[in-house]
PDB file of N, CA, C and O in Angstrom:
ATOM      1  N   MET A  30     124.407 185.590  65.000  1.00 84.00           N
ATOM      2  CA  MET A  30     124.892 185.183  66.345  1.00 84.00           C
ATOM      3  C   MET A  30     126.444 185.443  66.461  1.00 84.00           C
ATOM      4  O   MET A  30     127.059 184.938  65.506  1.00 84.00           O
ATOM      5  N   THR A  31     126.842 186.039  67.496  1.00 91.00           N
ATOM      6  CA  THR A  31     128.314 186.324  67.763  1.00 91.00           C
ATOM      7  C   THR A  31     128.520 185.905  69.073  1.00 91.00           C
ATOM      8  O   THR A  31     127.690 185.964  70.039  1.00 91.00           O
ATOM      9  N   TYR A  32     129.657 185.128  69.209  1.00 94.00           N
ATOM     10  CA  TYR A  32     130.166 184.907  70.547  1.00 94.00           C
ATOM     11  C   TYR A  32     131.172 185.903  70.923  1.00 94.00           C
ATOM     12  O   TYR A  32     131.879 186.345  70.274  1.00 94.00           O
ATOM     13  N   ILE A  33     131.148 186.041  72.342  1.00 96.00           N
ATOM     14  CA  ILE A  33     132.210 186.875  73.042  1.00 96.00           C
ATOM     15  C   ILE A  33     132.971 185.926  73.833  1.00 96.00           C
ATOM     16  O   ILE A  33     132.462 185.220  74.591  1.00 96.00           O
ATOM     17  N   VAL A  34     134.283 185.795  73.636  1.00 97.00           N
ATOM     18  CA  VAL A  34     135.087 184.994  74.295  1.00 97.00           C
ATOM     19  C   VAL A  34     136.019 185.688  75.266  1.00 97.00           C
ATOM     20  O   VAL A  34     136.805 186.461  74.775  1.00 97.00           O
ATOM     21  N   TYR A  35     135.802 185.406  76.526  1.00 98.00           N
ATOM     22  CA  TYR A  35     136.651 185.999  77.559  1.00 98.00           C
ATOM     23  C   TYR A  35     137.712 185.113  77.828  1.00 98.00           C
ATOM     24  O   TYR A  35     137.525 184.004  78.074  1.00 98.00           O
ATOM     25  N   SER A  36     138.967 185.603  77.506  1.00 97.00           N
ATOM     26  CA  SER A  36     140.174 184.837  77.416  1.00 97.00           C
ATOM     27  C   SER A  36     141.225 185.366  78.231  1.00 97.00           C
ATOM     28  O   SER A  36     141.087 186.649  78.711  1.00 97.00           O
ATOM     29  N   LYS A  37     142.345 184.705  78.416  1.00 96.00           N
ATOM     30  CA  LYS A  37     143.586 185.195  79.022  1.00 96.00           C
ATOM     31  C   LYS A  37     144.754 184.635  78.496  1.00 96.00           C
ATOM     32  O   LYS A  37     144.611 183.815  77.697  1.00 96.00           O
ATOM     33  N   GLU A  38     145.944 185.278  78.783  1.00 95.00           N
ATOM     34  CA  GLU A  38     147.187 184.753  78.129  1.00 95.00           C
ATOM     35  C   GLU A  38     147.582 183.377  78.581  1.00 95.00           C
ATOM     36  O   GLU A  38     147.196 182.947  79.683  1.00 95.00           O
ATOM     37  N   ASN A  39     148.286 182.626  77.699  1.00 96.00           N
ATOM     38  CA  ASN A  39     148.816 181.373  77.898  1.00 96.00           C
ATOM     39  C   ASN A  39     147.591 180.454  78.373  1.00 96.00           C
ATOM     40  O   ASN A  39     147.843 179.626  79.330  1.00 96.00           O
ATOM     41  N   CYS A  40     146.413 180.343  77.802  1.00 96.00           N
ATOM     42  CA  CYS A  40     145.278 179.580  78.236  1.00 96.00           C
ATOM     43  C   CYS A  40     145.036 178.555  76.992  1.00 96.00           C
ATOM     44  O   CYS A  40     144.596 178.915  75.854  1.00 96.00           O
ATOM     45  N   ALA A  41     145.411 177.441  77.250  1.00 97.00           N
ATOM     46  CA  ALA A  41     145.344 176.405  76.270  1.00 97.00           C
ATOM     47  C   ALA A  41     143.909 176.096  75.858  1.00 97.00           C
ATOM     48  O   ALA A  41     143.448 175.872  74.544  1.00 97.00           O
ATOM     49  N   ASN A  42     142.975 176.080  76.818  1.00 96.00           N
ATOM     50  CA  ASN A  42     141.578 175.919  76.444  1.00 96.00           C
ATOM     51  C   ASN A  42     140.977 177.033  75.581  1.00 96.00           C
ATOM     52  O   ASN A  42     140.150 176.919  74.746  1.00 96.00           O
ATOM     53  N   CYS A  43     141.568 178.288  75.857  1.00 96.00           N
ATOM     54  CA  CYS A  43     141.087 179.449  75.131  1.00 96.00           C
ATOM     55  C   CYS A  43     141.444 179.288  73.590  1.00 96.00           C
ATOM     56  O   CYS A  43     140.826 179.649  72.679  1.00 96.00           O
ATOM     57  N   GLU A  44     142.753 178.750  73.347  1.00 96.00           N
ATOM     58  CA  GLU A  44     143.360 178.618  72.159  1.00 96.00           C
ATOM     59  C   GLU A  44     142.501 177.403  71.280  1.00 96.00           C
ATOM     60  O   GLU A  44     142.082 177.546  70.117  1.00 96.00           O
ATOM     61  N   THR A  45     142.220 176.377  72.080  1.00 96.00           N
ATOM     62  CA  THR A  45     141.390 175.285  71.604  1.00 96.00           C
ATOM     63  C   THR A  45     140.012 175.972  71.046  1.00 96.00           C
ATOM     64  O   THR A  45     139.486 175.532  69.998  1.00 96.00           O
ATOM     65  N   LEU A  46     139.411 176.570  71.939  1.00 96.00           N
ATOM     66  CA  LEU A  46     138.082 177.109  71.555  1.00 96.00           C
ATOM     67  C   LEU A  46     138.018 178.057  70.304  1.00 96.00           C
ATOM     68  O   LEU A  46     137.382 177.808  69.519  1.00 96.00           O
ATOM     69  N   LYS A  47     139.013 179.047  70.238  1.00 95.00           N
ATOM     70  CA  LYS A  47     139.224 179.811  69.029  1.00 95.00           C
ATOM     71  C   LYS A  47     139.466 179.005  67.785  1.00 95.00           C
ATOM     72  O   LYS A  47     138.854 179.262  66.822  1.00 95.00           O
ATOM     73  N   ASN A  48     140.286 177.909  68.006  1.00 96.00           N
ATOM     74  CA  ASN A  48     140.482 177.035  66.752  1.00 96.00           C
ATOM     75  C   ASN A  48     139.251 176.386  66.370  1.00 96.00           C
ATOM     76  O   ASN A  48     138.931 176.327  65.060  1.00 96.00           O
ATOM     77  N   ILE A  49     138.272 175.956  67.289  1.00 95.00           N
ATOM     78  CA  ILE A  49     137.012 175.353  66.951  1.00 95.00           C
ATOM     79  C   ILE A  49     136.308 176.397  66.221  1.00 95.00           C
ATOM     80  O   ILE A  49     135.650 175.933  65.125  1.00 95.00           O
ATOM     81  N   LEU A  50     136.078 177.475  66.784  1.00 95.00           N
ATOM     82  CA  LEU A  50     135.325 178.617  66.133  1.00 95.00           C
ATOM     83  C   LEU A  50     135.801 178.837  64.734  1.00 95.00           C
ATOM     84  O   LEU A  50     134.990 179.046  63.832  1.00 95.00           O
ATOM     85  N   ASN A  51     137.143 179.081  64.615  1.00 96.00           N
ATOM     86  CA  ASN A  51     137.586 179.359  63.284  1.00 96.00           C
ATOM     87  C   ASN A  51     137.353 178.253  62.427  1.00 96.00           C
ATOM     88  O   ASN A  51     137.038 178.530  61.054  1.00 96.00           O
ATOM     89  N   SER A  52     137.505 176.950  62.736  1.00 96.00           N
ATOM     90  CA  SER A  52     137.257 175.875  61.760  1.00 96.00           C
ATOM     91  C   SER A  52     135.870 175.734  61.330  1.00 96.00           C
ATOM     92  O   SER A  52     135.451 175.502  60.201  1.00 96.00           O
ATOM     93  N   LYS A  53     134.917 176.321  62.124  1.00 94.00           N
ATOM     94  CA  LYS A  53     133.503 176.214  61.776  1.00 94.00           C
ATOM     95  C   LYS A  53     133.098 177.548  61.302  1.00 94.00           C
ATOM     96  O   LYS A  53     131.861 177.631  60.909  1.00 94.00           O
ATOM     97  N   GLN A  54     133.999 178.459  61.022  1.00 95.00           N
ATOM     98  CA  GLN A  54     133.665 179.870  60.410  1.00 95.00           C
ATOM     99  C   GLN A  54     132.606 180.518  61.320  1.00 95.00           C
ATOM    100  O   GLN A  54     131.838 181.017  60.768  1.00 95.00           O
ATOM    101  N   ILE A  55     132.676 180.499  62.573  1.00 93.00           N
ATOM    102  CA  ILE A  55     131.648 181.120  63.483  1.00 93.00           C
ATOM    103  C   ILE A  55     132.328 182.463  63.967  1.00 93.00           C
ATOM    104  O   ILE A  55     133.533 182.504  64.363  1.00 93.00           O
ATOM    105  N   SER A  56     131.475 183.417  63.877  1.00 91.00           N
ATOM    106  CA  SER A  56     131.880 184.796  64.174  1.00 91.00           C
ATOM    107  C   SER A  56     132.116 184.879  65.767  1.00 91.00           C
ATOM    108  O   SER A  56     131.172 184.384  66.579  1.00 91.00           O
ATOM    109  N   TYR A  57     133.184 185.498  66.215  1.00 96.00           N
ATOM    110  CA  TYR A  57     133.323 185.752  67.661  1.00 96.00           C
ATOM    111  C   TYR A  57     134.318 186.997  67.866  1.00 96.00           C
ATOM    112  O   TYR A  57     135.110 187.380  66.923  1.00 96.00           O
ATOM    113  N   LYS A  58     134.330 187.414  69.135  1.00 96.00           N
ATOM    114  CA  LYS A  58     135.169 188.497  69.461  1.00 96.00           C
ATOM    115  C   LYS A  58     135.706 188.081  70.783  1.00 96.00           C
ATOM    116  O   LYS A  58     135.218 187.446  71.552  1.00 96.00           O
ATOM    117  N   VAL A  59     137.061 188.434  70.815  1.00 97.00           N
ATOM    118  CA  VAL A  59     137.939 188.107  72.076  1.00 97.00           C
ATOM    119  C   VAL A  59     138.020 189.336  72.882  1.00 97.00           C
ATOM    120  O   VAL A  59     138.481 190.388  72.456  1.00 97.00           O
ATOM    121  N   LYS A  60     137.781 189.102  74.239  1.00 97.00           N
ATOM    122  CA  LYS A  60     138.067 190.064  75.148  1.00 97.00           C
ATOM    123  C   LYS A  60     139.123 189.436  76.286  1.00 97.00           C
ATOM    124  O   LYS A  60     138.797 188.542  76.938  1.00 97.00           O
ATOM    125  N   MET A  61     140.264 190.013  76.150  1.00 97.00           N
ATOM    126  CA  MET A  61     141.361 189.583  76.987  1.00 97.00           C
ATOM    127  C   MET A  61     141.289 190.128  78.361  1.00 97.00           C
ATOM    128  O   MET A  61     141.196 191.383  78.499  1.00 97.00           O
ATOM    129  N   VAL A  62     141.312 189.268  79.408  1.00 97.00           N
ATOM    130  CA  VAL A  62     141.375 189.766  80.681  1.00 97.00           C
ATOM    131  C   VAL A  62     142.926 189.543  81.253  1.00 97.00           C
ATOM    132  O   VAL A  62     143.385 188.487  81.033  1.00 97.00           O
ATOM    133  N   PRO A  63     143.416 190.643  81.738  1.00 96.00           N
ATOM    134  CA  PRO A  63     143.142 191.978  82.081  1.00 96.00           C
ATOM    135  C   PRO A  63     143.390 193.095  80.905  1.00 96.00           C
ATOM    136  O   PRO A  63     143.132 194.192  81.141  1.00 96.00           O
ATOM    137  N   GLU A  64     143.793 192.664  79.681  1.00 96.00           N
ATOM    138  CA  GLU A  64     144.303 193.561  78.700  1.00 96.00           C
ATOM    139  C   GLU A  64     143.040 194.499  78.248  1.00 96.00           C
ATOM    140  O   GLU A  64     143.076 195.705  78.134  1.00 96.00           O
ATOM    141  N   ASP A  65     141.998 193.759  77.767  1.00 96.00           N
ATOM    142  CA  ASP A  65     140.780 194.552  77.223  1.00 96.00           C
ATOM    143  C   ASP A  65     139.773 194.766  78.376  1.00 96.00           C
ATOM    144  O   ASP A  65     138.984 195.837  78.185  1.00 96.00           O
ATOM    145  N   LEU A  66     139.778 194.070  79.289  1.00 95.00           N
ATOM    146  CA  LEU A  66     138.610 194.059  80.430  1.00 95.00           C
ATOM    147  C   LEU A  66     139.450 193.892  81.819  1.00 95.00           C
ATOM    148  O   LEU A  66     140.009 192.830  81.811  1.00 95.00           O
ATOM    149  N   SER A  67     139.292 194.602  82.719  1.00 96.00           N
ATOM    150  CA  SER A  67     139.908 194.545  84.011  1.00 96.00           C
ATOM    151  C   SER A  67     139.313 193.139  84.639  1.00 96.00           C
ATOM    152  O   SER A  67     138.149 192.741  84.257  1.00 96.00           O
ATOM    153  N   GLN A  68     140.064 192.582  85.505  1.00 94.00           N
ATOM    154  CA  GLN A  68     139.474 191.394  86.379  1.00 94.00           C
ATOM    155  C   GLN A  68     138.098 191.842  87.049  1.00 94.00           C
ATOM    156  O   GLN A  68     137.187 191.020  87.091  1.00 94.00           O
ATOM    157  N   GLN A  69     138.114 192.990  87.558  1.00 96.00           N
ATOM    158  CA  GLN A  69     136.920 193.512  88.263  1.00 96.00           C
ATOM    159  C   GLN A  69     135.832 193.605  87.317  1.00 96.00           C
ATOM    160  O   GLN A  69     134.720 193.251  87.631  1.00 96.00           O
ATOM    161  N   ASP A  70     135.982 194.258  86.142  1.00 96.00           N
ATOM    162  CA  ASP A  70     134.872 194.345  85.085  1.00 96.00           C
ATOM    163  C   ASP A  70     134.501 193.048  84.593  1.00 96.00           C
ATOM    164  O   ASP A  70     133.210 192.820  84.190  1.00 96.00           O
ATOM    165  N   PHE A  71     135.505 192.198  84.377  1.00 96.00           N
ATOM    166  CA  PHE A  71     135.110 190.822  83.905  1.00 96.00           C
ATOM    167  C   PHE A  71     134.042 190.138  85.067  1.00 96.00           C
ATOM    168  O   PHE A  71     132.983 189.597  84.748  1.00 96.00           O
ATOM    169  N   MET A  72     134.309 190.260  86.244  1.00 95.00           N
ATOM    170  CA  MET A  72     133.650 189.693  87.346  1.00 95.00           C
ATOM    171  C   MET A  72     132.197 190.355  87.222  1.00 95.00           C
ATOM    172  O   MET A  72     131.111 189.645  87.501  1.00 95.00           O
ATOM    173  N   ILE A  73     132.026 191.721  87.044  1.00 95.00           N
ATOM    174  CA  ILE A  73     130.956 192.400  87.142  1.00 95.00           C
ATOM    175  C   ILE A  73     129.969 191.774  85.911  1.00 95.00           C
ATOM    176  O   ILE A  73     128.752 191.469  86.095  1.00 95.00           O
ATOM    177  N   VAL A  74     130.669 191.471  84.685  1.00 94.00           N
ATOM    178  CA  VAL A  74     129.870 190.886  83.658  1.00 94.00           C
ATOM    179  C   VAL A  74     129.334 189.466  83.897  1.00 94.00           C
ATOM    180  O   VAL A  74     128.242 189.185  83.741  1.00 94.00           O
ATOM    181  N   MET A  75     130.134 188.671  84.469  1.00 96.00           N
ATOM    182  CA  MET A  75     129.813 187.202  84.859  1.00 96.00           C
ATOM    183  C   MET A  75     128.721 187.329  85.965  1.00 96.00           C
ATOM    184  O   MET A  75     127.770 186.540  85.910  1.00 96.00           O
ATOM    185  N   GLU A  76     128.855 188.271  86.871  1.00 96.00           N
ATOM    186  CA  GLU A  76     127.800 188.370  88.039  1.00 96.00           C
ATOM    187  C   GLU A  76     126.398 188.674  87.266  1.00 96.00           C
ATOM    188  O   GLU A  76     125.447 188.253  87.933  1.00 96.00           O
ATOM    189  N   ALA A  77     126.384 189.427  86.393  1.00 95.00           N
ATOM    190  CA  ALA A  77     125.226 189.859  85.711  1.00 95.00           C
ATOM    191  C   ALA A  77     124.497 188.639  85.041  1.00 95.00           C
ATOM    192  O   ALA A  77     123.247 188.659  85.041  1.00 95.00           O
ATOM    193  N   PHE A  78     125.221 187.577  84.759  1.00 96.00           N
ATOM    194  CA  PHE A  78     124.693 186.290  84.343  1.00 96.00           C
ATOM    195  C   PHE A  78     124.488 185.336  85.457  1.00 96.00           C
ATOM    196  O   PHE A  78     124.015 184.216  85.325  1.00 96.00           O
ATOM    197  N   GLY A  79     124.780 185.699  86.649  1.00 96.00           N
ATOM    198  CA  GLY A  79     124.662 184.919  87.860  1.00 96.00           C
ATOM    199  C   GLY A  79     125.710 183.747  87.841  1.00 96.00           C
ATOM    200  O   GLY A  79     125.521 182.704  88.428  1.00 96.00           O
ATOM    201  N   VAL A  80     126.765 183.997  87.409  1.00 94.00           N
ATOM    202  CA  VAL A  80     128.004 183.027  87.321  1.00 94.00           C
ATOM    203  C   VAL A  80     129.210 183.522  88.117  1.00 94.00           C
ATOM    204  O   VAL A  80     129.546 184.687  88.097  1.00 94.00           O
ATOM    205  N   VAL A  81     129.806 182.602  88.725  1.00 93.00           N
ATOM    206  CA  VAL A  81     131.107 182.777  89.272  1.00 93.00           C
ATOM    207  C   VAL A  81     132.079 181.905  88.602  1.00 93.00           C
ATOM    208  O   VAL A  81     132.170 180.674  88.776  1.00 93.00           O
ATOM    209  N   PRO A  82     132.875 182.519  87.614  1.00 92.00           N
ATOM    210  CA  PRO A  82     133.699 181.789  86.673  1.00 92.00           C
ATOM    211  C   PRO A  82     134.825 181.061  87.511  1.00 92.00           C
ATOM    212  O   PRO A  82     135.321 181.777  88.481  1.00 92.00           O
ATOM    213  N   ARG A  83     135.162 179.892  87.268  1.00 90.00           N
ATOM    214  CA  ARG A  83     136.336 179.147  87.804  1.00 90.00           C
ATOM    215  C   ARG A  83     137.403 178.852  86.937  1.00 90.00           C
ATOM    216  O   ARG A  83     138.453 178.452  87.311  1.00 90.00           O
ATOM    217  N   SER A  84     137.164 179.198  85.510  1.00 94.00           N
ATOM    218  CA  SER A  84     138.211 178.859  84.582  1.00 94.00           C
ATOM    219  C   SER A  84     137.946 179.752  83.442  1.00 94.00           C
ATOM    220  O   SER A  84     136.897 180.516  83.192  1.00 94.00           O
ATOM    221  N   PHE A  85     138.888 179.647  82.376  1.00 96.00           N
ATOM    222  CA  PHE A  85     138.781 180.422  81.161  1.00 96.00           C
ATOM    223  C   PHE A  85     138.873 179.289  79.976  1.00 96.00           C
ATOM    224  O   PHE A  85     139.423 178.312  80.388  1.00 96.00           O
ATOM    225  N   PRO A  86     138.282 179.526  78.850  1.00 97.00           N
ATOM    226  CA  PRO A  86     137.592 180.687  78.574  1.00 97.00           C
ATOM    227  C   PRO A  86     136.133 180.695  79.085  1.00 97.00           C
ATOM    228  O   PRO A  86     135.527 179.744  79.562  1.00 97.00           O
ATOM    229  N   GLN A  87     135.459 181.891  79.063  1.00 97.00           N
ATOM    230  CA  GLN A  87     134.089 181.977  79.441  1.00 97.00           C
ATOM    231  C   GLN A  87     133.385 182.698  78.132  1.00 97.00           C
ATOM    232  O   GLN A  87     133.982 183.572  77.536  1.00 97.00           O
ATOM    233  N   ILE A  88     132.336 182.031  77.808  1.00 97.00           N
ATOM    234  CA  ILE A  88     131.687 182.499  76.531  1.00 97.00           C
ATOM    235  C   ILE A  88     130.224 182.979  76.797  1.00 97.00           C
ATOM    236  O   ILE A  88     129.498 182.430  77.476  1.00 97.00           O
ATOM    237  N   VAL A  89     130.045 184.170  75.994  1.00 96.00           N
ATOM    238  CA  VAL A  89     128.704 184.721  75.912  1.00 96.00           C
ATOM    239  C   VAL A  89     128.206 184.807  74.557  1.00 96.00           C
ATOM    240  O   VAL A  89     129.068 185.155  73.638  1.00 96.00           O
ATOM    241  N   MET A  90     126.979 184.544  74.286  1.00 94.00           N
ATOM    242  CA  MET A  90     126.378 184.542  72.876  1.00 94.00           C
ATOM    243  C   MET A  90     125.598 185.761  72.830  1.00 94.00           C
ATOM    244  O   MET A  90     124.686 186.015  73.562  1.00 94.00           O
ATOM    245  N   ILE A  91     125.648 186.455  71.630  1.00 93.00           N
ATOM    246  CA  ILE A  91     124.923 187.676  71.342  1.00 93.00           C
ATOM    247  C   ILE A  91     123.961 187.312  70.293  1.00 93.00           C
ATOM    248  O   ILE A  91     124.493 186.998  69.221  1.00 93.00           O
ATOM    249  N   ASP A  92     122.697 187.367  70.370  1.00 91.00           N
ATOM    250  CA  ASP A  92     121.806 187.005  69.380  1.00 91.00           C
ATOM    251  C   ASP A  92     121.767 188.396  68.444  1.00 91.00           C
ATOM    252  O   ASP A  92     121.269 189.499  68.840  1.00 91.00           O
ATOM    253  N   SER A  93     122.042 188.101  67.060  1.00 87.00           N
ATOM    254  CA  SER A  93     122.185 189.318  66.183  1.00 87.00           C
ATOM    255  C   SER A  93     120.877 190.108  65.861  1.00 87.00           C
ATOM    256  O   SER A  93     120.850 191.156  65.546  1.00 87.00           O
ATOM    257  N   GLU A  94     119.791 189.206  65.997  1.00 92.00           N
ATOM    258  CA  GLU A  94     118.532 189.902  65.799  1.00 92.00           C
ATOM    259  C   GLU A  94     117.859 190.665  66.919  1.00 92.00           C
ATOM    260  O   GLU A  94     117.414 191.813  66.834  1.00 92.00           O
ATOM    261  N   THR A  95     118.057 190.014  68.030  1.00 93.00           N
ATOM    262  CA  THR A  95     117.448 190.703  69.333  1.00 93.00           C
ATOM    263  C   THR A  95     118.539 191.534  70.091  1.00 93.00           C
ATOM    264  O   THR A  95     118.151 192.302  70.861  1.00 93.00           O
ATOM    265  N   ASN A  96     119.703 191.366  69.898  1.00 91.00           N
ATOM    266  CA  ASN A  96     120.871 191.861  70.678  1.00 91.00           C
ATOM    267  C   ASN A  96     120.887 191.547  72.009  1.00 91.00           C
ATOM    268  O   ASN A  96     121.379 192.101  72.839  1.00 91.00           O
ATOM    269  N   VAL A  97     120.320 190.399  72.290  1.00 94.00           N
ATOM    270  CA  VAL A  97     120.282 189.861  73.682  1.00 94.00           C
ATOM    271  C   VAL A  97     121.291 188.977  73.978  1.00 94.00           C
ATOM    272  O   VAL A  97     121.630 188.087  73.151  1.00 94.00           O
ATOM    273  N   ALA A  98     121.976 189.001  75.051  1.00 94.00           N
ATOM    274  CA  ALA A  98     123.152 188.195  75.461  1.00 94.00           C
ATOM    275  C   ALA A  98     122.708 186.973  76.418  1.00 94.00           C
ATOM    276  O   ALA A  98     121.949 187.310  77.274  1.00 94.00           O
ATOM    277  N   SER A  99     123.279 185.992  76.115  1.00 95.00           N
ATOM    278  CA  SER A  99     123.033 184.859  77.058  1.00 95.00           C
ATOM    279  C   SER A  99     124.450 184.141  77.369  1.00 95.00           C
ATOM    280  O   SER A  99     125.250 184.110  76.449  1.00 95.00           O
ATOM    281  N   TYR A 100     124.517 183.615  78.541  1.00 96.00           N
ATOM    282  CA  TYR A 100     125.705 182.892  78.903  1.00 96.00           C
ATOM    283  C   TYR A 100     125.686 181.469  78.439  1.00 96.00           C
ATOM    284  O   TYR A 100     124.764 180.728  78.474  1.00 96.00           O
ATOM    285  N   VAL A 101     126.862 181.061  77.956  1.00 95.00           N
ATOM    286  CA  VAL A 101     126.994 179.792  77.255  1.00 95.00           C
ATOM    287  C   VAL A 101     127.973 178.953  78.293  1.00 95.00           C
ATOM    288  O   VAL A 101     127.412 177.757  78.591  1.00 95.00           O
ATOM    289  N   GLY A 102     128.943 179.402  78.787  1.00 96.00           N
ATOM    290  CA  GLY A 102     129.702 178.609  79.635  1.00 96.00           C
ATOM    291  C   GLY A 102     131.246 178.719  79.308  1.00 96.00           C
ATOM    292  O   GLY A 102     131.680 179.663  78.596  1.00 96.00           O
ATOM    293  N   GLY A 103     131.828 177.594  79.430  1.00 95.00           N
ATOM    294  CA  GLY A 103     133.366 177.291  79.053  1.00 95.00           C
ATOM    295  C   GLY A 103     133.272 176.442  77.709  1.00 95.00           C
ATOM    296  O   GLY A 103     132.418 176.469  76.996  1.00 95.00           O
ATOM    297  N   LEU A 104     134.665 175.947  77.666  1.00 95.00           N
ATOM    298  CA  LEU A 104     134.806 175.341  76.362  1.00 95.00           C
ATOM    299  C   LEU A 104     134.009 173.974  76.273  1.00 95.00           C
ATOM    300  O   LEU A 104     133.414 173.909  75.117  1.00 95.00           O
ATOM    301  N   GLN A 105     133.712 173.292  77.167  1.00 94.00           N
ATOM    302  CA  GLN A 105     132.812 171.934  77.036  1.00 94.00           C
ATOM    303  C   GLN A 105     131.323 172.495  76.693  1.00 94.00           C
ATOM    304  O   GLN A 105     130.740 171.882  75.918  1.00 94.00           O
ATOM    305  N   GLU A 106     131.105 173.507  77.374  1.00 95.00           N
ATOM    306  CA  GLU A 106     129.619 173.938  77.211  1.00 95.00           C
ATOM    307  C   GLU A 106     129.404 174.408  75.737  1.00 95.00           C
ATOM    308  O   GLU A 106     128.395 174.082  75.012  1.00 95.00           O
ATOM    309  N   LEU A 107     130.312 175.051  75.175  1.00 93.00           N
ATOM    310  CA  LEU A 107     130.155 175.617  73.858  1.00 93.00           C
ATOM    311  C   LEU A 107     130.332 174.464  72.821  1.00 93.00           C
ATOM    312  O   LEU A 107     129.473 174.327  71.833  1.00 93.00           O
ATOM    313  N   VAL A 108     131.074 173.363  73.110  1.00 92.00           N
ATOM    314  CA  VAL A 108     131.083 172.214  72.183  1.00 92.00           C
ATOM    315  C   VAL A 108     129.866 171.525  72.291  1.00 92.00           C
ATOM    316  O   VAL A 108     129.343 171.122  71.119  1.00 92.00           O
ATOM    317  N   ALA A 109     129.340 171.384  73.264  1.00 94.00           N
ATOM    318  CA  ALA A 109     128.003 170.706  73.444  1.00 94.00           C
ATOM    319  C   ALA A 109     126.837 171.542  72.686  1.00 94.00           C
ATOM    320  O   ALA A 109     125.992 171.133  72.023  1.00 94.00           O
ATOM    321  N   GLU A 110     127.002 172.951  72.920  1.00 88.00           N
ATOM    322  CA  GLU A 110     125.986 173.854  72.206  1.00 88.00           C
ATOM    323  C   GLU A 110     126.213 173.688  70.699  1.00 88.00           C
ATOM    324  O   GLU A 110     125.159 173.700  70.026  1.00 88.00           O
ATOM    325  N   LEU A 111     127.388 173.579  70.175  1.00 88.00           N
ATOM    326  CA  LEU A 111     127.539 173.525  68.710  1.00 88.00           C
ATOM    327  C   LEU A 111     127.133 172.096  68.165  1.00 88.00           C
ATOM    328  O   LEU A 111     126.786 172.045  66.966  1.00 88.00           O
ATOM    329  N   LYS A 112     126.985 171.194  68.975  1.00 88.00           N
ATOM    330  CA  LYS A 112     126.436 169.906  68.540  1.00 88.00           C
ATOM    331  C   LYS A 112     124.936 169.769  68.298  1.00 88.00           C
ATOM    332  O   LYS A 112     124.546 168.886  67.751  1.00 88.00           O
ATOM    333  N   LYS A 113     124.334 170.757  68.943  1.00 81.00           N
ATOM    334  CA  LYS A 113     122.859 170.793  68.809  1.00 81.00           C
ATOM    335  C   LYS A 113     122.399 171.089  67.495  1.00 81.00           C
ATOM    336  O   LYS A 113     122.939 171.732  66.709  1.00 81.00           O
TER     337      LYS A 113
END
């Protein structure tokens, strides 16, 4: 399983999330908006999951066996997911 973290500059929650994933040695990739992905393309990705993001970070999980993506949410949702 790999997480894709949609992040932006100067985002405290984004840094907290990355620190949590690093401390748990969880694989993730960061996509910076708008450096790696335009705001418009980011919105297209979120719309594909039926989500209208209101904050950063936004997290998507990719199942390494099936290659299926699923929307996780933001920092709080990921923390809850990791506690399962």
